[in-house]
Every structure is written in C-alpha cells, then in structure tokens.
Short mmCIF file of C-alpha atoms and ligand atoms in Angstrom, two decimals:
data_model
loop_
_atom_site.label_atom_id
_atom_site.label_comp_id
_atom_site.label_asym_id
_atom_site.label_seq_id
_atom_site.Cartn_x
_atom_site.Cartn_y
_atom_site.Cartn_z
CA UNK A 28 177.16 149.32 210.71
CA UNK A 29 174.17 147.63 211.08
CA UNK A 30 172.40 149.18 208.21
CA UNK A 31 169.38 147.07 207.43
CA UNK A 32 169.53 145.90 203.53
CA UNK A 33 166.69 146.48 201.03
CA UNK A 34 164.89 143.32 199.60
CA UNK A 35 166.56 142.45 196.54
CA UNK A 36 165.06 143.02 192.64
CA UNK A 37 166.28 140.61 190.32
CA UNK A 38 166.14 143.21 187.82
CA UNK A 39 168.62 145.43 189.53
CA UNK A 40 170.96 142.72 190.43
CA UNK A 41 172.63 142.39 187.25
CA UNK A 42 174.16 138.91 186.23
CA UNK A 43 172.80 137.64 189.91
CA UNK A 44 170.20 135.10 187.95
CA UNK A 45 173.14 134.00 185.32
CA UNK A 46 172.93 130.47 187.60
CA UNK A 47 170.07 129.76 186.39
CA UNK A 48 171.64 128.75 182.79
CA UNK A 49 173.68 127.07 184.07
CA UNK A 50 173.95 123.15 185.46
CA UNK A 51 173.44 123.05 189.70
CA UNK A 52 174.12 119.94 190.77
CA UNK A 53 172.86 118.21 194.17
CA UNK A 54 169.51 120.30 194.18
CA UNK A 55 166.21 118.33 195.42
CA UNK A 56 163.42 117.46 192.46
CA UNK A 57 160.69 119.17 194.17
CA UNK A 58 157.22 117.72 193.30
CA UNK A 59 155.20 121.09 192.78
CA UNK A 60 157.26 123.98 190.99
CA UNK A 61 154.61 126.52 191.97
CA UNK A 62 154.72 125.54 195.61
CA UNK A 63 158.88 126.40 195.50
CA UNK A 64 158.00 129.44 193.72
CA UNK A 65 155.62 130.86 196.39
CA UNK A 66 158.00 129.60 199.39
CA UNK A 67 160.60 131.61 197.37
CA UNK A 68 158.44 134.84 196.97
CA UNK A 69 157.79 134.64 201.02
CA UNK A 70 161.62 133.96 201.51
CA UNK A 71 162.29 137.13 199.62
CA UNK A 72 160.08 139.51 201.99
CA UNK A 73 161.77 138.19 205.27
CA UNK A 74 163.98 140.21 207.11
CA UNK A 75 168.26 139.30 206.25
CA UNK A 76 169.45 136.90 209.40
CA UNK A 77 173.10 138.76 208.95
CA UNK A 78 173.88 141.96 208.02
CA UNK A 79 176.07 143.67 205.36
CA UNK A 80 178.12 145.66 207.61
CA UNK A 81 179.00 142.48 209.67
CA UNK A 82 180.00 140.84 206.58
CA UNK A 83 182.27 143.27 205.80
CA UNK A 84 183.95 143.04 209.27
CA UNK A 85 184.00 139.45 208.98
CA UNK A 86 186.12 140.00 205.59
CA UNK A 87 188.59 142.10 207.21
CA UNK A 88 189.48 139.34 210.23
CA UNK A 89 189.78 136.70 207.66
CA UNK A 90 192.26 138.97 205.71
CA UNK A 91 194.39 139.16 209.00
CA UNK A 92 194.35 135.23 208.82
CA UNK A 93 195.34 134.81 205.60
CA UNK A 94 198.54 137.04 206.61
CA UNK A 95 199.26 134.96 209.67
CA UNK A 96 198.05 137.80 212.09
CA UNK A 97 194.83 135.64 213.21
CA UNK A 98 193.49 132.16 213.26
CA UNK A 99 189.99 130.76 212.02
CA UNK A 100 188.29 128.37 214.01
CA UNK A 101 185.00 126.79 212.47
CA UNK A 102 183.06 124.16 213.81
CA UNK A 103 179.81 122.54 214.22
CA UNK A 104 177.40 119.72 212.88
CA UNK A 105 177.64 118.25 209.67
CA UNK A 106 174.05 118.80 209.44
CA UNK A 107 171.91 120.96 211.58
CA UNK A 108 168.39 119.16 212.57
CA UNK A 109 165.52 121.44 213.61
CA UNK A 110 164.75 118.85 216.09
CA UNK A 111 168.28 119.40 217.76
CA UNK A 112 167.81 123.48 217.36
CA UNK A 113 167.31 123.48 221.23
CA UNK A 114 168.72 125.94 223.78
CA UNK A 115 170.85 123.00 225.70
CA UNK A 116 172.16 121.72 222.24
CA UNK A 117 172.98 125.42 220.84
CA UNK A 118 174.58 126.51 223.97
CA UNK A 119 176.76 123.42 224.36
CA UNK A 120 178.07 123.89 220.96
CA UNK A 121 178.61 127.42 221.66
CA UNK A 122 180.60 126.64 224.89
CA UNK A 123 182.64 124.24 223.17
CA UNK A 124 183.94 126.38 220.50
CA UNK A 125 184.57 129.06 223.01
CA UNK A 126 186.46 126.58 225.22
CA UNK A 127 188.61 125.69 221.73
CA UNK A 128 189.36 129.30 221.15
CA UNK A 129 190.60 130.08 224.30
CA UNK A 130 193.05 127.03 224.37
CA UNK A 131 194.03 128.64 220.95
CA UNK A 132 193.90 131.94 221.84
CA UNK A 133 195.90 131.20 225.06
CA UNK A 134 198.33 128.70 223.39
CA UNK A 135 199.27 130.62 220.20
CA UNK A 136 198.64 134.38 221.29
CA UNK A 137 196.53 134.84 218.38
CA UNK A 138 193.11 136.33 217.79
CA UNK A 139 190.82 133.64 216.81
CA UNK A 140 187.73 134.11 214.95
CA UNK A 141 185.03 132.28 216.12
CA UNK A 142 182.28 130.70 213.24
CA UNK A 143 180.05 128.20 213.47
CA UNK A 144 178.66 125.86 211.10
CA UNK A 145 175.55 126.88 212.67
CA UNK A 146 172.00 128.90 212.00
CA UNK A 147 171.85 127.47 208.21
CA UNK A 148 173.88 124.15 207.93
CA UNK A 149 170.44 122.36 207.32
CA UNK A 150 170.89 121.05 203.27
CA UNK A 151 173.39 118.14 202.27
CA UNK A 152 175.25 116.77 198.83
CA UNK A 153 174.69 113.48 198.45
CA UNK A 154 176.50 110.58 196.79
CA UNK A 155 173.44 109.24 195.27
CA UNK A 156 169.89 110.88 194.63
CA UNK A 157 168.30 107.80 196.29
CA UNK A 158 168.56 105.46 199.17
CA UNK A 159 167.48 101.76 198.76
CA UNK A 160 166.88 99.58 201.87
CA UNK A 161 165.57 96.18 201.09
CA UNK A 162 163.12 96.19 198.13
CA UNK A 163 162.20 99.78 198.69
CA UNK A 164 163.88 103.04 196.94
CA UNK A 165 163.15 106.45 198.19
CA UNK A 166 164.66 109.91 197.64
CA UNK A 167 168.07 110.19 199.84
CA UNK A 168 167.74 112.58 203.05
CA UNK A 169 168.93 116.13 201.81
CA UNK A 170 169.14 117.88 205.14
CA UNK A 171 166.28 118.98 207.03
CA UNK A 172 165.90 121.92 204.78
CA UNK A 173 164.36 119.40 201.94
CA UNK A 174 162.86 116.19 203.60
CA UNK A 175 162.68 114.44 206.29
CA UNK A 176 165.19 111.25 207.61
CA UNK A 177 162.57 108.81 208.23
CA UNK A 178 162.94 106.12 205.46
CA UNK A 179 159.31 106.56 204.51
CA UNK A 180 157.45 107.95 201.21
CA UNK A 181 156.06 110.60 203.21
CA UNK A 182 159.34 112.12 205.19
CA UNK A 183 161.33 111.63 201.87
CA UNK A 184 159.22 113.79 199.71
CA UNK A 185 161.11 117.02 199.06
CA UNK A 186 159.02 119.76 200.73
CA UNK A 187 159.53 123.51 200.07
CA UNK A 188 157.85 124.56 203.36
CA UNK A 189 160.88 123.30 204.93
CA UNK A 190 162.82 126.32 203.49
CA UNK A 191 161.06 128.55 205.60
CA UNK A 192 161.19 126.48 208.86
CA UNK A 193 165.11 126.33 208.52
CA UNK A 194 165.00 130.14 208.04
CA UNK A 195 163.02 130.27 211.22
CA UNK A 196 164.97 127.79 213.00
CA UNK A 197 168.43 129.66 211.70
CA UNK A 198 166.78 132.79 213.06
CA UNK A 199 166.28 131.60 216.61
CA UNK A 200 169.73 129.81 216.54
CA UNK A 201 171.34 132.85 215.69
CA UNK A 202 169.40 135.03 218.32
CA UNK A 203 170.50 132.80 221.13
CA UNK A 204 174.09 132.79 219.94
CA UNK A 205 173.95 136.65 219.70
CA UNK A 206 172.57 136.57 223.31
CA UNK A 207 175.21 134.37 224.09
CA UNK A 208 178.21 136.05 222.76
CA UNK A 209 176.94 139.27 223.34
CA UNK A 210 175.07 139.32 226.69
CA UNK A 211 178.05 138.40 228.88
CA UNK A 212 177.73 134.67 228.79
CA UNK A 213 181.00 134.81 226.48
CA UNK A 214 182.98 136.87 229.03
CA UNK A 215 186.46 135.68 229.65
CA UNK A 216 186.17 136.12 233.25
CA UNK A 217 183.31 132.99 233.05
CA UNK A 218 186.24 130.97 231.36
CA UNK A 219 185.28 128.30 234.29
CA UNK A 220 181.48 128.21 233.52
CA UNK A 221 182.08 127.16 230.01
CA UNK A 222 183.34 123.94 231.43
CA UNK A 223 180.25 123.13 233.68
CA UNK A 224 178.10 120.41 232.91
CA UNK A 225 180.73 118.39 230.81
CA UNK A 226 182.10 115.04 231.97
CA UNK A 227 185.15 114.77 233.73
CA UNK A 228 187.91 113.65 231.40
CA UNK A 229 191.90 114.58 230.71
CA UNK A 230 191.00 116.95 228.05
CA UNK A 231 188.81 119.20 230.56
CA UNK A 232 191.41 118.98 233.60
CA UNK A 233 194.12 120.43 231.08
CA UNK A 234 191.47 123.05 230.35
CA UNK A 235 190.46 123.91 233.92
CA UNK A 236 194.35 124.31 234.68
CA UNK A 237 194.82 126.79 231.48
CA UNK A 238 191.24 128.46 232.89
CA UNK A 239 193.25 128.91 236.18
CA UNK A 240 196.02 130.75 234.53
CA UNK A 241 194.01 132.93 232.35
CA UNK A 242 192.11 133.89 235.74
CA UNK A 243 195.23 134.61 237.36
CA UNK A 244 196.55 136.68 234.14
CA UNK A 245 192.96 138.95 234.22
CA UNK A 246 193.30 139.20 238.25
CA UNK A 247 196.50 140.62 237.81
CA UNK A 248 195.46 143.24 234.88
CA UNK A 249 192.72 144.11 236.75
CA UNK A 250 194.64 144.74 240.04
CA UNK A 251 196.68 147.26 237.43
CA UNK A 252 193.52 148.80 236.63
CA UNK A 253 193.20 147.53 232.87
CA UNK A 254 189.81 148.01 231.13
CA UNK A 255 187.99 144.94 230.18
CA UNK A 256 185.49 145.89 227.49
CA UNK A 257 187.42 143.39 225.06
CA UNK A 258 186.74 140.36 227.49
CA UNK A 259 183.24 140.85 227.97
CA UNK A 260 181.70 139.88 224.71
CA UNK A 261 182.96 138.26 221.65
CA UNK A 262 182.56 138.45 218.00
CA UNK A 263 181.02 135.22 216.54
CA UNK A 264 180.09 134.18 212.98
CA UNK A 265 177.89 131.97 211.44
CA UNK A 266 178.67 129.86 208.06
CA UNK A 267 176.96 127.11 205.83
CA UNK A 268 177.48 125.52 203.06
CA UNK A 269 176.13 127.65 200.15
CA UNK A 270 174.00 124.37 198.46
CA UNK A 271 170.53 125.16 198.19
CA UNK A 272 169.85 128.16 195.39
CA UNK A 273 166.24 127.88 196.17
CA UNK A 274 167.19 129.43 199.79
CA UNK A 275 170.23 131.37 199.03
CA UNK A 276 168.69 133.18 196.10
CA UNK A 277 165.94 134.87 197.84
CA UNK A 278 168.00 135.47 201.09
CA UNK A 279 170.31 137.66 198.52
CA UNK A 280 169.98 141.46 199.09
CA UNK A 281 171.35 144.58 197.93
CA UNK A 282 173.15 146.75 200.62
CA UNK A 283 171.71 149.88 201.06
CA UNK A 284 174.94 151.72 201.73
CA UNK A 285 176.73 150.22 198.46
CA UNK A 286 174.16 148.65 196.27
CA UNK A 287 175.75 145.26 196.30
CA UNK A 288 174.49 141.82 196.57
CA UNK A 289 174.98 139.82 199.80
CA UNK A 290 173.77 136.46 201.13
CA UNK A 291 172.26 137.39 204.14
CA UNK A 292 171.46 133.79 205.52
CA UNK A 293 174.98 133.51 206.95
CA UNK A 294 178.13 135.51 207.07
CA UNK A 295 180.58 133.16 205.37
CA UNK A 296 179.50 130.74 202.60
CA UNK A 297 181.28 127.88 201.44
CA UNK A 298 180.78 125.43 198.22
CA UNK A 299 181.47 121.69 198.65
CA UNK A 300 183.71 119.44 196.86
CA UNK A 301 180.92 118.28 195.10
CA UNK A 302 179.56 121.46 193.75
CA UNK A 303 182.72 123.53 192.94
CA UNK A 304 182.46 122.76 189.02
CA UNK A 305 183.77 126.31 186.99
CA UNK A 306 180.93 126.10 184.65
CA UNK A 307 178.33 125.43 187.24
CA UNK A 308 175.70 127.66 189.08
CA UNK A 309 177.11 127.48 192.58
CA UNK A 310 180.64 129.01 191.56
CA UNK A 311 179.26 131.37 189.41
CA UNK A 312 176.49 132.41 192.02
CA UNK A 313 179.00 133.05 194.74
CA UNK A 314 181.40 134.95 192.15
CA UNK A 315 178.43 137.69 192.51
CA UNK A 316 178.15 138.38 196.03
CA UNK A 317 180.23 140.10 198.70
CA UNK A 318 180.58 137.65 201.27
CA UNK A 319 183.78 136.12 202.09
CA UNK A 320 183.55 132.71 200.12
CA UNK A 321 185.20 129.15 200.96
CA UNK A 322 185.83 126.41 198.69
CA UNK A 323 186.43 122.97 199.68
CA UNK A 324 189.36 121.18 197.86
CA UNK A 325 189.88 117.69 197.61
CA UNK A 326 192.64 114.81 197.31
CA UNK A 327 192.39 115.07 193.12
CA UNK A 328 192.59 119.13 192.98
CA UNK A 329 195.16 120.11 190.56
CA UNK A 330 197.04 123.46 190.41
CA UNK A 331 194.86 124.57 187.36
CA UNK A 332 191.48 124.23 189.35
CA UNK A 333 192.63 126.64 192.02
CA UNK A 334 194.25 128.98 189.33
CA UNK A 335 190.88 128.99 187.87
CA UNK A 336 188.76 129.81 191.19
CA UNK A 337 191.17 132.31 191.99
CA UNK A 338 190.42 134.36 189.21
CA UNK A 339 186.80 133.48 189.09
CA UNK A 340 186.02 133.95 192.71
CA UNK A 341 188.84 136.85 193.55
CA UNK A 342 189.62 138.67 190.34
CA UNK A 343 190.60 141.51 192.61
CA UNK A 344 192.77 139.77 194.89
CA UNK A 345 190.91 141.51 197.80
CA UNK A 346 192.11 140.37 201.26
CA UNK A 347 189.73 137.75 203.24
CA UNK A 348 187.42 137.08 200.03
CA UNK A 349 188.63 133.96 199.46
CA UNK A 350 189.40 130.74 201.47
CA UNK A 351 190.31 127.43 200.36
CA UNK A 352 189.45 124.39 203.03
CA UNK A 353 191.62 121.48 202.01
CA UNK A 354 190.07 117.85 203.09
CA UNK A 355 192.60 115.71 201.55
CA UNK A 356 193.04 112.95 204.02
CA UNK A 357 195.73 112.32 206.14
CA UNK A 358 197.43 109.50 203.89
CA UNK A 359 197.34 112.37 201.15
CA UNK A 360 197.67 115.64 202.32
CA UNK A 361 201.88 115.38 202.34
CA UNK A 362 201.76 114.58 198.88
CA UNK A 363 198.78 116.26 197.64
CA UNK A 364 198.71 120.04 199.42
CA UNK A 365 202.57 121.05 198.54
CA UNK A 366 202.02 121.91 194.83
CA UNK A 367 198.70 123.53 195.64
CA UNK A 368 200.15 126.19 198.47
CA UNK A 369 203.39 126.26 196.26
CA UNK A 370 201.46 127.78 193.24
CA UNK A 371 199.30 130.00 195.08
CA UNK A 372 202.63 131.42 197.07
CA UNK A 373 204.28 132.32 193.96
CA UNK A 374 201.08 133.67 192.19
CA UNK A 375 199.85 136.99 193.33
CA UNK A 376 196.87 135.65 195.43
CA UNK A 377 196.78 135.45 199.31
CA UNK A 378 193.76 133.08 199.97
CA UNK A 379 193.16 131.71 203.53
CA UNK A 380 194.33 128.25 204.02
CA UNK A 381 192.03 126.04 206.54
CA UNK A 382 192.28 122.30 207.21
CA UNK A 383 188.87 120.55 207.49
CA UNK A 384 190.42 117.38 208.79
CA UNK A 385 187.40 115.30 208.63
CA UNK A 386 185.76 114.97 205.12
CA UNK A 387 189.05 112.93 203.62
CA UNK A 388 189.16 110.50 206.85
CA UNK A 389 185.84 108.87 206.45
CA UNK A 390 185.62 105.30 207.34
CA UNK A 391 182.70 102.39 207.58
CA UNK A 392 183.23 100.13 210.49
CA UNK A 393 182.61 96.82 210.37
CA UNK A 394 179.39 97.05 212.27
CA UNK A 395 178.24 99.39 209.88
CA UNK A 396 178.74 103.10 210.98
CA UNK A 397 180.12 105.81 209.16
CA UNK A 398 182.76 107.07 211.49
CA UNK A 399 186.57 108.67 211.47
CA UNK A 400 189.55 107.75 213.55
CA UNK A 401 190.50 110.67 216.00
CA UNK A 402 194.28 109.86 215.13
CA UNK A 403 193.71 110.54 211.47
CA UNK A 404 191.89 113.76 212.17
CA UNK A 405 194.65 114.80 214.62
CA UNK A 406 197.40 113.60 211.59
CA UNK A 407 195.71 115.59 209.12
CA UNK A 408 196.04 118.70 211.05
CA UNK A 409 199.71 117.88 211.78
CA UNK A 410 200.49 117.34 208.25
CA UNK A 411 198.59 120.73 207.20
CA UNK A 412 200.97 122.72 209.70
CA UNK A 413 204.40 120.80 207.92
CA UNK A 414 203.28 121.45 204.82
CA UNK A 415 202.68 125.24 205.25
CA UNK A 416 205.85 125.29 207.30
CA UNK A 417 207.91 123.81 204.58
CA UNK A 418 206.46 126.19 202.06
CA UNK A 419 206.47 129.23 204.32
CA UNK A 420 202.89 129.78 203.91
CA UNK A 421 200.70 130.52 206.76
CA UNK A 422 197.91 127.75 207.95
CA UNK A 423 195.36 129.92 209.22
CA UNK A 424 192.55 127.52 210.20
CA UNK A 425 190.45 124.64 211.09
CA UNK A 426 187.25 123.54 210.10
CA UNK A 427 185.85 120.73 211.90
CA UNK A 428 182.39 118.64 212.76
CA UNK A 429 181.96 119.06 216.16
CA UNK A 430 179.30 118.90 218.69
CA UNK A 431 179.35 119.95 222.70
CA UNK A 432 177.44 116.66 223.73
CA UNK A 433 179.19 113.59 224.68
CA UNK A 434 178.32 111.16 221.65
CA UNK A 435 180.10 108.47 220.36
CA UNK A 436 180.54 108.68 216.53
CA UNK A 437 184.21 109.19 216.02
CA UNK A 438 186.99 106.00 217.01
CA UNK A 439 189.56 106.85 219.72
CA UNK A 440 190.82 110.00 221.47
CA UNK A 441 191.75 109.83 225.37
CA UNK A 442 188.19 108.19 225.99
CA UNK A 443 189.39 105.63 223.47
CA UNK A 444 185.85 105.07 221.63
CA UNK A 445 186.01 101.61 220.20
CA UNK A 446 183.68 100.24 217.36
CA UNK A 447 181.20 98.58 219.84
CA UNK A 448 180.85 102.01 221.85
CA UNK A 449 179.68 103.64 218.40
CA UNK A 450 176.39 101.83 219.45
CA UNK A 451 175.99 103.75 222.66
CA UNK A 452 175.37 107.27 221.19
CA UNK A 453 175.64 107.94 217.35
CA UNK A 454 173.31 110.49 216.98
CA UNK A 455 174.55 112.11 213.57
CA UNK A 456 172.02 111.52 210.89
CA UNK A 457 175.06 112.61 208.47
CA UNK A 458 178.71 112.59 208.98
CA UNK A 459 180.36 111.85 212.54
CA UNK A 460 181.44 114.75 214.74
CA UNK A 461 184.34 115.02 217.64
CA UNK A 462 182.42 115.00 220.93
CA UNK A 463 183.28 117.46 223.47
CA UNK A 464 186.25 115.93 224.74
CA UNK A 465 187.79 115.22 221.32
CA UNK A 466 187.20 118.66 220.40
CA UNK A 467 189.19 120.05 223.28
CA UNK A 468 191.96 117.43 222.65
CA UNK A 469 192.14 118.72 218.76
CA UNK A 470 192.27 122.33 220.29
CA UNK A 471 195.24 121.61 222.70
CA UNK A 472 197.11 119.77 219.50
CA UNK A 473 196.46 123.13 217.05
CA UNK A 474 197.47 125.34 219.92
CA UNK A 475 200.79 123.35 220.08
CA UNK A 476 201.44 123.65 216.54
CA UNK A 477 200.66 127.22 216.15
CA UNK A 478 203.11 127.76 218.69
CA UNK A 479 205.67 126.84 217.18
CA UNK A 480 204.94 127.95 214.02
C1 PEP B 506 180.46 118.81 204.62
O1 PEP B 506 181.21 120.20 204.87
O2 PEP B 506 179.91 118.64 205.20
C2 PEP B 506 180.70 118.57 203.22
C3 PEP B 506 179.99 117.67 202.45
O3 PEP B 506 182.32 118.50 202.67
P1 PEP B 506 182.89 118.18 201.40
O4 PEP B 506 182.14 118.93 200.26
O5 PEP B 506 184.31 118.98 201.43
O6 PEP B 506 182.79 116.80 201.08
MN1 MN B 507 180.01 116.69 206.71
#
C-alpha cells in the first residue's frame, strides 16, 4: 500500500492545470514571480508527505461515516505556526484528539476516524488583502506559509521561501504524529497516560472515570485471552484547507499504481467558504484529484449550490469522496440546514455531513478579542444532531478548532472563561480555539448526542 508516488509531469496530468485559466481567490501577491517559480520547481522534487494508498483507505473510512457506521473527529489549530510546531505542542494536540476520540468511541460505540487540522494548515483566507493600524497599511497576514505576523513591512511581504519551510515543518510534524500513533503512545491501555500533564478540572475527572471503565474492560478481555493488536496503534490522518495553489500543485503527484493524481500534502483537503465558487480555480482543481474532498457550507448556501458541488466534485457518487462541513451559526443551523440535508437525502448522492460549530459563531468582545461562546458552539452541535434526526440522515462528524493547551480564547465552558480572562492567555494568531478542557466537554456532549441518535 505504501507504494511511493512518482513526480507529476504536467504534460501527463490532463486538465490538472486548467485552474490556471480561472480566477483563484485568496492568493498572495508574491513580489518576485521568478522566485515563486523556482520554489515550485523545488517542491515538485521533494518526497510526498502522504501516500496514495493511505488516502484510499481514508476514503473507505469516510464512506463508513457517511452511512452511519463511523464518526469523523477533525480538529486542530485555525492556523498552525512554525513556532508552535514543537514536540510538546504537537503531543498535546494529538493527546487531546485521542482523548476526545476515546470519549466518542466509548460513549457511542462507533469507530472514530481521527484527523488533525495539522501538518499543513498554514494558509489562511482573509476578509481583506490589507491591514491598517494607525496610518500604516500593510498586506494582511495570510498564514506562516505566506508571510509573518509581525506588523512590519519586512514580515508582511509574502516570501515564497516560506512554502519550503511549510513543507519541512509539515514533514517533521507528520513524522512525530506517525511516531506517536504507531509507536505505542496511542495504545488504548495507556488511556490514563494521555491525561497526564493536563490541569485538574471537571471534564478531566469525567475523563478519568471513563478511562477506568475502559481499563477494566480491557483487563477483562485480556483475562479472556483476547488479542490486542487493534488497541496498540491507531490510524491518524492529516488535513488542511487546500488554499494556496503554489503549494498544492507542486505537491500533486501521479500514483504509480493507478496513474491518478493525488495531492500528497495531506490526506484530506477541504475548500473554504470563501473559495468554493463553481467557476473558480479551487473547485476545478480539487475535482481532478483523488483525495477525499471537503467543502465548507455557510448559512447562505442554497440547494442549487450543493447539487452543483456534488455534480462537479463527485460525479461518480463515489462513497467517501465528498464531505460537506456545515458552519451555519447556532442561531441559523436549525433554519438553514434542513433544506440542504433533505434535498441531498432525496437525491442519489451520499456525502458525509460534518458540523463545524466554530466558524459561524465568531464574535468580537468589548475588549477587542475575536472570540466564540462555548455555549454557541455546543448549541450548533446540538442543532446539527436535531436536524439530522428529523431528516433521518446521518450526522457523521465534527470539525473543531482546538489546542491541547490551556489557552483562554473561547468564552465559557465549566472554567467559565470571561472577557477579562481572554487577556491572560490568548495565543491564536487567527481564530479562537477550544482549550483542552473545552474540547473534552465538547466530546462528552457529542458522545451523548451520538448515543441517542
Ligand atoms: C477555517 O476553517 O479556518 C476557515 C477559514 O473556515 P471557513 O472557510 O469555513 O470560514
Ligand atoms: Mn478558522
């Protein structure tokens, strides 16, 4: 299955470069075209980060989730940064996702597909090309893969060498993830260990008592002579928004087994709410690669949009190919989602439906922070389950921005983070993330919803 893919020759990949004739939203204005070309050429010679065989397995896992036999847990930073790609930070994100997955698996008796917004989530769409502070206007921060966050002309000027740094940082992040999840760290018999180092709080206590139950169940099965191979390692997939064409195109390779193109910068690639126009570059490009594709759907999405996306991205109606990630907002999901879900249910398509309860619930606090209320996040998740229950369709996953650290970025949760506490540990350069405890609380809520589905 780990057959290495050969380097793409644009002449061989028919239609892959069609996107060049289309508008591509949210691309940086690189100051030096020759420098970008030379970086693209270098990227095209570097090894793939993921393999076509893994991507194919993921597609079958997502197909199971689309038909209600598994559940997708997708989470990580809004924007990864080079500075935070340290062993400690990566470990705590992986541990948080593993803990959430245990809560979901045990609570809902369903296999959980674990997927990070990790090892490639470096490019960000922005609402404006520029940012003005006082009388200075500079290019907006577009993520570490494009420019630096500091508000200086030097940092904000797009620098194509950052594409290579993003590749290298993704490679080292993915290497550590693979070591953690294949090398014994993710062994279910260490379910207690994953909690070590996290502060004591109500969600942790609940987690520890669940871990004890799991321990007892495992010991019972061991006493019965059961074999534990499945418990020793876990599959873990990586995903990011496929935004920056100068990164995704050179990392697209032809699979030597099948002759098909795969984006090898991550297993799963999604298109954001701002770049999913039907006649633009991103949708065209992703329609031509074999990876499972996600599309974000905001509250103004019409039935016609969804039907067109299905036709373009999944003309063969291939199980696991297409995921819709809805991000409606807590106040809108119960009104806006039913018509989409019902129209798709009544068609011949069977996409995976996932809730992103983060991006429709942004607020700016009085003291100037971009934040989200934990209650709104929970309410959107609940609304998502209600809509699917009413329609008789499968609520197949959750997509969240989270970190394993004890940051104070989202309001509320049982720690009751208030506006003043945002000042103590707000670290995100982009959107606010759930902290470790809020992530566990969310997992318990989702498990309850799944159990009564
Ligand atoms: C994101 O996932 O960080 C993002 C920008 O989402 P959306 O495209 O849904 O706004
Ligand atoms: Mn975000």
